[in-house]
Coordinates of C-alpha atoms in Angstrom, one line a residue:
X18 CA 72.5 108.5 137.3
X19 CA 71.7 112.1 139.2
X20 CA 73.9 114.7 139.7
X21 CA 74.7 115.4 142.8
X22 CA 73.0 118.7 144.3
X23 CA 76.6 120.1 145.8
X24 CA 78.2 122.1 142.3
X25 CA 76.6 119.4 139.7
X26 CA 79.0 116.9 140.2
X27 CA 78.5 113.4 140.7
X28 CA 79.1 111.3 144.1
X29 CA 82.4 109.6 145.2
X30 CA 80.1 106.7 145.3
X31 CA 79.7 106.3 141.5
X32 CA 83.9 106.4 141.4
X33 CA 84.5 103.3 143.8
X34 CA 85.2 100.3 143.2
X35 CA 82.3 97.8 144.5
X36 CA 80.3 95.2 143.3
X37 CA 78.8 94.5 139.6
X38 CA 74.7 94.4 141.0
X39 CA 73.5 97.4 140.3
X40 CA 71.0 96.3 143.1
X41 CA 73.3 96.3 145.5
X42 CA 74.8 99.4 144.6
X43 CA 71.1 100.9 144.7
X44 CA 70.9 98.8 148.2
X45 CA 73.8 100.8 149.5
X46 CA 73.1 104.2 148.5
X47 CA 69.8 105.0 147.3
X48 CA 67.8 102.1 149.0
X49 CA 64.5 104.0 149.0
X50 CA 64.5 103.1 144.9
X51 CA 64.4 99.4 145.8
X52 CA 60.5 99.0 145.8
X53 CA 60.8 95.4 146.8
X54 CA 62.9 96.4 149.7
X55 CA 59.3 98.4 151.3
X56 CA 57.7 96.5 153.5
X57 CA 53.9 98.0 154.7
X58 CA 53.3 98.6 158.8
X59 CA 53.3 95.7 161.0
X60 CA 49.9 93.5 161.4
X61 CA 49.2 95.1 157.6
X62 CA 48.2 92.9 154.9
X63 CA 47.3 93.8 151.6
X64 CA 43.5 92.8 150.4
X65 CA 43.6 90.7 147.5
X66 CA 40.8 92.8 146.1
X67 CA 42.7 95.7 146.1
X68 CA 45.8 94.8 144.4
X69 CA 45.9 94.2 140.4
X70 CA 47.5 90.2 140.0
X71 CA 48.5 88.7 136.9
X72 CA 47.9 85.4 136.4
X73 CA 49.2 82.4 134.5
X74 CA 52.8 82.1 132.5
X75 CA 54.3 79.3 131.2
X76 CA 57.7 78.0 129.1
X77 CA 58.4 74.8 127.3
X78 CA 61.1 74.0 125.4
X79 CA 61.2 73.2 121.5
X80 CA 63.7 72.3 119.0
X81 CA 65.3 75.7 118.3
X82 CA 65.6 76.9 122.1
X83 CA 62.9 77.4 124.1
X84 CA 59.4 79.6 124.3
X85 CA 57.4 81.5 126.8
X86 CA 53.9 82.6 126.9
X87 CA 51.4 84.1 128.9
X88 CA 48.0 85.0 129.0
X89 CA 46.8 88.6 129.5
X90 CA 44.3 89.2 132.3
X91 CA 44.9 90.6 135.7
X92 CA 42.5 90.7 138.4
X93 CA 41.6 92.3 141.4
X94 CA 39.8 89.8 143.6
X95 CA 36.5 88.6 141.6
X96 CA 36.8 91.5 139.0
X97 CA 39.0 91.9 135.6
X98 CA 41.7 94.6 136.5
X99 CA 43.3 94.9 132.6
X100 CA 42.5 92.7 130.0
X101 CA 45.5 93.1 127.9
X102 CA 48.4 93.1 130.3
X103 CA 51.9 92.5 129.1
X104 CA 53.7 89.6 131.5
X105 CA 56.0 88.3 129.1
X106 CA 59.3 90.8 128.8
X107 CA 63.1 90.0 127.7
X108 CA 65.3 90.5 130.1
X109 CA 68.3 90.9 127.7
X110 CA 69.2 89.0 124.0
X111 CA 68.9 85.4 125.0
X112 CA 67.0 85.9 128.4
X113 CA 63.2 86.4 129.0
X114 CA 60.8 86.6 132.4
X115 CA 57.7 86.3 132.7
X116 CA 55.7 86.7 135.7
X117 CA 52.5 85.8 138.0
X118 CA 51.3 88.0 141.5
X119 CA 51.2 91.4 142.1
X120 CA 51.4 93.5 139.2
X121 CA 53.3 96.5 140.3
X122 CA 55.7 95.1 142.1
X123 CA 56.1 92.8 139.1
X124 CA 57.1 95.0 137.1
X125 CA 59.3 97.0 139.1
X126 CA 61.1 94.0 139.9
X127 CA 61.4 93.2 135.6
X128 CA 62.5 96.7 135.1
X129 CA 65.4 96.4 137.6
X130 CA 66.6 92.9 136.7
X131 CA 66.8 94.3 132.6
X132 CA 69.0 97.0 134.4
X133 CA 70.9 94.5 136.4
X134 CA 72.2 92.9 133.4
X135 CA 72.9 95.7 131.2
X136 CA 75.3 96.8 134.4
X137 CA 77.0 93.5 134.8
X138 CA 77.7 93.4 131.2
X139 CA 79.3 96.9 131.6
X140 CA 80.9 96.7 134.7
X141 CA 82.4 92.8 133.4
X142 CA 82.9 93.4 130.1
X143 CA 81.1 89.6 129.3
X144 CA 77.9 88.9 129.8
X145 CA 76.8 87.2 132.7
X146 CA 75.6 83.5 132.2
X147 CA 72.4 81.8 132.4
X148 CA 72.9 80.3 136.0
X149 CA 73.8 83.3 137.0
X150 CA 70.9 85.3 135.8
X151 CA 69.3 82.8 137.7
X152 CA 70.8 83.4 141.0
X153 CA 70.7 87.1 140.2
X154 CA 66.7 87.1 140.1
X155 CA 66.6 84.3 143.2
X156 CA 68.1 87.1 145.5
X157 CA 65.8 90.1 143.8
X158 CA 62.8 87.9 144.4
X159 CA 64.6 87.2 148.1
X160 CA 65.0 91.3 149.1
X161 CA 60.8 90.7 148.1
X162 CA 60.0 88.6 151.2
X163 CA 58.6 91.0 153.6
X164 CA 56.0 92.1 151.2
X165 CA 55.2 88.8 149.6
X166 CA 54.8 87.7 153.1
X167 CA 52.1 90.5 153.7
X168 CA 50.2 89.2 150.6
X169 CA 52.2 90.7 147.4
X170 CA 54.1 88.0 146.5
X171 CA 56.0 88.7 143.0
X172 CA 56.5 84.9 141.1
X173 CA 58.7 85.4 137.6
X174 CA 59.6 82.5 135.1
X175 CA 62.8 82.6 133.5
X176 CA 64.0 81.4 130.8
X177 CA 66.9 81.5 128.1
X178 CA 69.4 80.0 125.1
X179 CA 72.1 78.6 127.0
X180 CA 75.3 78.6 124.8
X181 CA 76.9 76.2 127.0
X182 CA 74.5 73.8 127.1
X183 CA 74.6 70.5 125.0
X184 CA 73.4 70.8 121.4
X185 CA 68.9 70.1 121.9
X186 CA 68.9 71.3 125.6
X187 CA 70.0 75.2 125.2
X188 CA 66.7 76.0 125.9
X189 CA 66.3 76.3 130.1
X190 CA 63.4 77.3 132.1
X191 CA 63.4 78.7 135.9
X192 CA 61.4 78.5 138.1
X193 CA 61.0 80.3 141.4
X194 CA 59.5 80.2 145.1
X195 CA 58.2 83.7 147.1
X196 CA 61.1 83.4 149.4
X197 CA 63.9 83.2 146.1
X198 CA 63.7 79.2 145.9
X199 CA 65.3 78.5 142.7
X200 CA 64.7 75.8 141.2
X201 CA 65.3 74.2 137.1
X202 CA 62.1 72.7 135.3
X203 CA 62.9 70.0 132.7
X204 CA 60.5 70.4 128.8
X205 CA 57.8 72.5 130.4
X206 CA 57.0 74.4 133.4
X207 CA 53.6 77.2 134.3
X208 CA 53.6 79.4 137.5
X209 CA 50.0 81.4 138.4
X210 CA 46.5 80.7 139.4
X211 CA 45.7 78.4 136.1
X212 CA 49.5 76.6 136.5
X213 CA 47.9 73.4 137.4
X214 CA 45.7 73.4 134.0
X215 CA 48.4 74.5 131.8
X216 CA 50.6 72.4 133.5
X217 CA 48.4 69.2 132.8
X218 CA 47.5 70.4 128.8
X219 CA 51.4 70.6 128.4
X220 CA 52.1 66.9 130.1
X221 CA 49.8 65.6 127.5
X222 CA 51.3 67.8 124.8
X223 CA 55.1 68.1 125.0
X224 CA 57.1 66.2 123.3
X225 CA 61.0 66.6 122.6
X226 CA 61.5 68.3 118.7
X227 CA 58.4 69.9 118.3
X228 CA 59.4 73.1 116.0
X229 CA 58.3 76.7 116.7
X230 CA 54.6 76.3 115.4
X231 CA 53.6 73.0 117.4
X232 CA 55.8 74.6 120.1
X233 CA 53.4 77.6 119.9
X234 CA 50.1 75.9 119.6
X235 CA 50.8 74.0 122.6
X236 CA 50.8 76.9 124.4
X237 CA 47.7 78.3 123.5
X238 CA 46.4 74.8 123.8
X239 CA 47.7 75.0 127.5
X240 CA 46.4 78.5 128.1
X241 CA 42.8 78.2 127.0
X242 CA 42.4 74.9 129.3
X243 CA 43.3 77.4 132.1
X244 CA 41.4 79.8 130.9
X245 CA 38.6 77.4 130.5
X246 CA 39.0 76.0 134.5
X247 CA 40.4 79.4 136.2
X248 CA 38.2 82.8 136.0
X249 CA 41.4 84.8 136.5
X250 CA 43.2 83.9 133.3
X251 CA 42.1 84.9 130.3
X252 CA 41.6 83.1 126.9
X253 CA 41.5 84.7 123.0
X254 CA 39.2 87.4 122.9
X255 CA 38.2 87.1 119.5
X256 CA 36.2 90.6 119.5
X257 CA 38.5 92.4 121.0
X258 CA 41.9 90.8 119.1
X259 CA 43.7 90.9 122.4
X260 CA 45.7 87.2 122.2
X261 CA 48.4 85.9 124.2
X262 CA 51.9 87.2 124.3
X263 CA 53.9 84.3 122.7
X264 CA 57.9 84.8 122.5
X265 CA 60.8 82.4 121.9
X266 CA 64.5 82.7 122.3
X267 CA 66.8 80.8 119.8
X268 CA 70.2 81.4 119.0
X269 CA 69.6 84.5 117.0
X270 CA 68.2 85.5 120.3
X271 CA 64.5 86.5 121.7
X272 CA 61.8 87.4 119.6
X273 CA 58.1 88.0 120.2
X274 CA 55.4 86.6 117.5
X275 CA 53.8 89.4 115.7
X276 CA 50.4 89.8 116.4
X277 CA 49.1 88.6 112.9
X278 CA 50.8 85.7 113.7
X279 CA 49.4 85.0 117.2
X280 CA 46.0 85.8 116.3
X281 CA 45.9 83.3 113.3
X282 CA 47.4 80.2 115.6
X283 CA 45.1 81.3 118.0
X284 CA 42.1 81.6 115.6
X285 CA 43.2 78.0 114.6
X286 CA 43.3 76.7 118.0
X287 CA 39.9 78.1 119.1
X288 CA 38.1 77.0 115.8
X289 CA 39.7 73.2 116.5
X290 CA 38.0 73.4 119.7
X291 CA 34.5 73.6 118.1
X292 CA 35.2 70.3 117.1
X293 CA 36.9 69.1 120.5
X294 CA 36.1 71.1 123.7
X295 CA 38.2 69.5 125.9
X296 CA 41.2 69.7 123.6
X297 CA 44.0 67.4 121.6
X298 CA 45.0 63.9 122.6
X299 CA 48.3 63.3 123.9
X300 CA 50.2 62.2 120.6
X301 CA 52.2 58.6 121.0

């Protein structure tokens, strides 16, 4: 909040009533703060070149809820922008996003979504539920359109432990189109440049009941395959020790893997490729 310049007192607009989006409250009185809300000169269009992208994310569920990953590479046209990018971020307890696309908007937009749930949880007094974190990130992603339109399209994953849900299926995933599309991915689900590779190492891999570390080799399993078919993602770099970001969200609610423990799975993966380039089999 800012004071307000006339006797350091605050606006009659932060004393009535109105709605529980902080967005829309933002929307109505300080919209030049919305940076998905500015869209660049008519005929403009951003060069892909110029514009840091992040690239591939991914969720699948597992026994205990449900876990989300994501490489770290983002790109700038043919060359490697950041090599350690963080795309994976909790959006509150039991709620995380990841995302794929433009990079600053990205994490404008992941920045004000955290906010927009801490105020609907102050405003309510109850938290608001999963589909509606859902719908609340369908219409930030919707106020993004101009700009996505002009080439910085902004394209999260969301997932969460749903209390609500029947006992094996509290762990949803989100997924989302440039214009807000909303749209629920059953067991596994990847967005970005290398989707379609993680996408097919996951069919192969998923199964219902895996625990937390077959949950989390899978992952890797799926990243590397993009990795290995799409320059813009990155795999394990060994030398360096920059590894994927791995998190899950249980009922305890989300927690990220520490990094000895990402680098050893990942170690393990990357040595059981010596033996098998192309990967696991699907199991039976």
């Amino acid at each position: 909040m800012t004071w307000n310049e006339n006797g350091g007192r605050l606006g009659e607009e932060f004393f009535t009533p109105g709605s529980s989006s902080f967005t829309e409250f933002l929307a109505a009185h300080r919209p030049e703060l919305l940076s998905t809300r500015r869209v660049l000169p008519d005929g403009v269009r951003a060069a892909p070149d110029q514009v840091p992208h992040g690239t591939t994310v991914l969720a699948l569920s597992y026994r205990d809820g449900v876990l989300i990953a994501g490489d770290r590479r983002a790109t700038m046209g043919n060359l490697i922008a950041q090599r350690d990018l963080e795309k994976v971020h909790p959006a509150d307890d039991h709620t995380a996003v990841a995302f794929a696309g433009t990079v600053g908007l990205a994490l404008d937009m992941v920045k004000l979504y955290q906010v927009e749930l801490t105020h609907f949880e102050k405003i309510e007094g109850v938290p608001m539920t999963l589909d509606g974190k859902a719908r609340r990130l369908a219409g930030m992603i919707r106020q993004n359109l101009g700009q996505a339109m002009q080439g910085l399209a902004v394209v999260p994953l969301l997932t969460g432990y749903d209390f609500s849900a029947p006992e094996g299926e509290r762990g949803r995933i989100f997924s989302y189109d440039i214009a807000g599309g909303l749209y629920e991915k059953t067991g596994f689900h990847a967005e970005g440049s290398g989707s379609p590779y993680a996408r097919g190492a996951l069919k192969k891999l998923f199964r219902k009941g895996l625990d937390r570390r077959e949950a989390a080799l899978a992952a890797l399993q799926a990243l590397y395959d993009a990795a290995d078919d799409d320059s813009a993602t990155g795999g394990p770099d060994l030398n360096r020790r920059i590894f994927p970001i791995v998190s899950v969200i249980t009922e305890e609610g989300f927690e990220r893997l520490s990094e000895p423990e990402t680098e050893d799975l990942s170690r393990e993966m990357v040595e059981q490729r010596r033996n098998r380039p192309d990967g696991p089999n699907a199991t039976a």
